[in-house]
Every structure is written in structure tokens, then in C-alpha cells.
């Protein structure tokens, strides 16, 4: 297939681009920079366009017209940005992505739109005075694509602008499906991690996701910071599992993913952020520790101090993956410890390479 991959050189995009090329597809990849797809840049089937989709002077319509399938991964998806530049988060994640979707509608092309598990928001069990018998029952945190209700915080908690922007985009795709027969598949990733996730923070205002903060703390012996005590929980999904499922969506045998929303995640890999910090520290001590660097302490910091005013958080989110299993025969295979260790090994090795090249 001829595939137009937008945001192809981000974390997920770079792994997906690699897989698409391996499977023999012809890929036009668009992104701001090419660093994460460096190993594939010379591939005969890859055309890389360095482009900010917000700037004038690129031919979105022409690229969509020439493709058999469009995959859109373009997003600001780091919570720190929802607090710092909420308007830009809305503009990129909704307005700019809408232009891509509408080009697909105009040219009758199938779109795989990456969305987010953040659309589900918070659990009912987390609400004040929640009338649930057992708040710890995973049933309250298990989110299904077509039946779960969404609970978001108030407008003043502007973290939720991202969730709303993504949700509105999903609703517009659904409406185009109803009114124009538009063919799309929406993917809701649940905390993918693996080599090339985010970046290690270099400057005071760098705000990657939690794995990168913890990895940086381990490499430098600085404190691992638990926002609000690290009580919230996530299900971490290894990137190879995620790409396997995504690739089955690309293939779409028998049209099973037409106009479907699909959760991709590892329900058995749930950890609290505190458990994640402790596990990463244990793995680091056992496998990677440079004896010259002390093991970091784990401390708690208030959310508004760490991120700024307007911070709020998803308390817990477990993917219901029955749909991916039924439609695609997919189940994740990576456990939480090997997921963390393999991802950590990548960063330790990158750090050693940098140290070696700096003499
Ligand atoms: C983010 C995005 O908002 C989602 O769109 C995306 O789907 C998701 O990542 C993902 O990777 O799939 P989130 O899980 O909240 O969601 O991202 P993180 O920044 O990694 O935060 C996870 C938890 O760690 C939060 O509770 C946060 O407060 C906490 N945290 C973060 C710390 O305790 N310490 C830190 O140094 C950083």
C-alpha cells in the first residue's frame, strides 16, 4: 500500500514507520524532524518530508490523494503542555487534525486517527461521595470503546482541554462516517512505552512523560518526584505489542476496523506511579547501576507545583481490549517488569554512547 504517515517520526510513528517499511509498504512520512527515523531514512520505499503541518506551502491534498491509507499521529500529547500552551494544544490536536480528516473525506481515503485513553477521563469511583460498593474493583476503571461514559474535570482544570480536543475530533470523524460514509479507525493508546519514548529532560522547562523523568533521575542520582504521592495508576504497554496491534489495524482484513474505535493497551500491566518509581529503581540497582552514582530518593511533590495551575489527573485507567482481541486476534505479551527493563536498557545504552563520544 501507499501510506501517508503524519507525525511519522515521533515515538509511536518511528516504530510504526519501521514496521510498515519492513512489510513492504511505500511510506511518505511527514514530521518536524527525522531523528527517530534515522535508521530508515535511506530506505528506498521511504520519502521523508520535514514539515510543520501548521505552516503554509505543503500539499496536504495532493499527498492524501496519492495515498491508499492515511495514518495521523500528530499531537501534543504530554500533560505538561496542556498546562503551558492549552490553546496550541487545542489548535494542533483539533483544528489541524480536522484539516487532515477533511482531506481524507474529500478524497475518499481511509484514515487511522490516533486519539488517546485520556478521552475516558477519571473513574466514577474517584468522584467525591461516589456510591460504589468497592472503589478498588477494577470494573470501575476498565474503559470500553463504545459503552464507557466520560468524566472530566471543570474548565479551570485545563489539563482536560487535550481530552476534549481529542474527543471532539473523534465525534467529528464519527459524524463524517454517518453523513458521508467516511471510513476511519480511531486508536486509543494506553501509555505505550519503549525505546525512543519522549526525551530525557535537558532544561528546566522540558516536560516529557513520567518514564523519562524517572530515567533521568536514575541516570543522574537526582530525586524521583511523585506528583501528589504517585497514587494514580496506569497500564503500561510495550511498544512492540502496540505496533503489532496497530499493524493489524493497518491491514484491516475483512474491513473489521471500518468505523471502529479500538483500545490498545495491556490491562495486566497496571502499576501506581509510586510502584513504577520503586520498580524502576530496583531494576536500575540490579542491572544498570554505575556505583559512582547514588540511587535516587523518591519524594512527593504537589501537582500544581510540578506542572502549574490547572493540573488535574486521570486516577486510573485499564483498557478493555476485548474488541482488539475479537476483531484482530490480538493480545499483548509483554509484562510490566520486562517492559520497564527493556526501555531502561535503551536509555542506559544511549547515555553510554553519548559519554563515549564525548570522550
Ligand atoms: C499522557 C497523555 O496525556 C496521554 O494522551 C497519553 O495517551 C499518555 O500519556 C500515554 O503515554 O499514553 P499520562 O499518563 O498522564 O498521559 O502521562 P505522564 O506525564 O506520564 O503522567 C503519568 C503520571 O505520572 C501522572 O499521574 C503524573 O502526575 C505522574 N508524574 C509525572 C509523576 O509522578 N512524576 C513525574 O516526574 C512526572
PDB file of C-alpha atoms and ligand atoms in Angstrom, residues 77 79 82 116-118 159 162 189-192 208-210 213-214 225-227 232 234 236 273 306-307 311 313 317, ligand 1:
ATOM      1  CA  UNK A  77       0.413  14.521  23.976  1.00  0.00           C
ATOM      2  CA  UNK A  79       0.397  16.731  30.055  1.00  0.00           C
ATOM      3  CA  UNK A  82      -1.776  21.025  28.286  1.00  0.00           C
ATOM      4  CA  UNK A 116      -5.939   8.862  23.444  1.00  0.00           C
ATOM      5  CA  UNK A 117      -7.139   6.965  26.509  1.00  0.00           C
ATOM      6  CA  UNK A 118      -7.410  10.443  28.101  1.00  0.00           C
ATOM      7  CA  UNK A 159      -5.456  19.672  31.619  1.00  0.00           C
ATOM      8  CA  UNK A 162      -6.482  17.897  25.450  1.00  0.00           C
ATOM      9  CA  UNK A 189      -3.388   4.116  23.112  1.00  0.00           C
ATOM     10  CA  UNK A 190      -2.939   3.305  26.798  1.00  0.00           C
ATOM     11  CA  UNK A 191       0.508   4.516  27.890  1.00  0.00           C
ATOM     12  CA  UNK A 192       2.829   2.985  25.325  1.00  0.00           C
ATOM     13  CA  UNK A 208       8.333  14.694  28.995  1.00  0.00           C
ATOM     14  CA  UNK A 209       6.175  11.885  30.419  1.00  0.00           C
ATOM     15  CA  UNK A 210       6.882  10.209  33.714  1.00  0.00           C
ATOM     16  CA  UNK A 213      11.676  11.952  34.328  1.00  0.00           C
ATOM     17  CA  UNK A 214      12.341   8.787  36.346  1.00  0.00           C
ATOM     18  CA  UNK A 225       9.397  13.025  42.029  1.00  0.00           C
ATOM     19  CA  UNK A 226       5.969  11.541  42.688  1.00  0.00           C
ATOM     20  CA  UNK A 227       3.275  14.029  41.735  1.00  0.00           C
ATOM     21  CA  UNK A 232      -2.620   7.337  40.383  1.00  0.00           C
ATOM     22  CA  UNK A 234      -1.536   3.476  34.630  1.00  0.00           C
ATOM     23  CA  UNK A 236       1.945   0.445  30.548  1.00  0.00           C
ATOM     24  CA  UNK A 273       3.244   5.726  39.725  1.00  0.00           C
ATOM     25  CA  UNK A 306       5.255  20.301  39.433  1.00  0.00           C
ATOM     26  CA  UNK A 307       3.042  21.204  36.469  1.00  0.00           C
ATOM     27  CA  UNK A 311      -3.338  20.460  36.822  1.00  0.00           C
ATOM     28  CA  UNK A 313      -5.128  13.848  36.560  1.00  0.00           C
ATOM     29  CA  UNK A 317      -7.439   3.612  33.506  1.00  0.00           C
TER      30      UNK A 317
HETATM   31  C1  LIG B   1      -0.160  11.096  28.850  1.00  0.00           C
HETATM   32  C2  LIG B   1      -1.071  11.752  27.792  1.00  0.00           C
HETATM   33  O1  LIG B   1      -1.874  12.726  28.347  1.00  0.00           O
HETATM   34  C3  LIG B   1      -1.937  10.775  27.078  1.00  0.00           C
HETATM   35  O2  LIG B   1      -2.534  11.357  25.961  1.00  0.00           O
HETATM   36  C4  LIG B   1      -1.172   9.659  26.556  1.00  0.00           C
HETATM   37  O3  LIG B   1      -2.055   8.776  25.939  1.00  0.00           O
HETATM   38  C5  LIG B   1      -0.447   9.016  27.691  1.00  0.00           C
HETATM   39  O4  LIG B   1       0.437   9.964  28.306  1.00  0.00           O
HETATM   40  C6  LIG B   1       0.324   7.870  27.172  1.00  0.00           C
HETATM   41  O5  LIG B   1       1.544   7.834  27.293  1.00  0.00           O
HETATM   42  O6  LIG B   1      -0.318   7.010  26.565  1.00  0.00           O
HETATM   43  P1  LIG B   1      -0.238  10.493  31.434  1.00  0.00           P
HETATM   44  O7  LIG B   1      -0.265   9.026  31.648  1.00  0.00           O
HETATM   45  O8  LIG B   1      -0.952  11.304  32.464  1.00  0.00           O
HETATM   46  O9  LIG B   1      -0.897  10.802  30.000  1.00  0.00           O
HETATM   47  O10 LIG B   1       1.283  10.995  31.308  1.00  0.00           O
HETATM   48  P2  LIG B   1       2.509  11.180  32.287  1.00  0.00           P
HETATM   49  O11 LIG B   1       3.024  12.561  32.109  1.00  0.00           O
HETATM   50  O12 LIG B   1       3.486  10.092  32.022  1.00  0.00           O
HETATM   51  O13 LIG B   1       1.940  11.058  33.779  1.00  0.00           O
HETATM   52  C7  LIG B   1       1.646   9.822  34.388  1.00  0.00           C
HETATM   53  C8  LIG B   1       1.508  10.043  35.875  1.00  0.00           C
HETATM   54  O14 LIG B   1       2.820  10.277  36.420  1.00  0.00           O
HETATM   55  C9  LIG B   1       0.653  11.236  36.302  1.00  0.00           C
HETATM   56  O15 LIG B   1      -0.072  10.864  37.436  1.00  0.00           O
HETATM   57  C10 LIG B   1       1.685  12.299  36.675  1.00  0.00           C
HETATM   58  O16 LIG B   1       1.208  13.207  37.629  1.00  0.00           O
HETATM   59  C11 LIG B   1       2.793  11.445  37.240  1.00  0.00           C
HETATM   60  N1  LIG B   1       4.181  12.001  37.209  1.00  0.00           N
HETATM   61  C12 LIG B   1       4.688  12.565  36.092  1.00  0.00           C
HETATM   62  C13 LIG B   1       4.979  11.870  38.350  1.00  0.00           C
HETATM   63  O17 LIG B   1       4.535  11.364  39.408  1.00  0.00           O
HETATM   64  N2  LIG B   1       6.281  12.299  38.310  1.00  0.00           N
HETATM   65  C14 LIG B   1       6.830  12.860  37.191  1.00  0.00           C
HETATM   66  O18 LIG B   1       8.040  13.207  37.230  1.00  0.00           O
HETATM   67  C15 LIG B   1       6.010  13.000  36.052  1.00  0.00           C
END
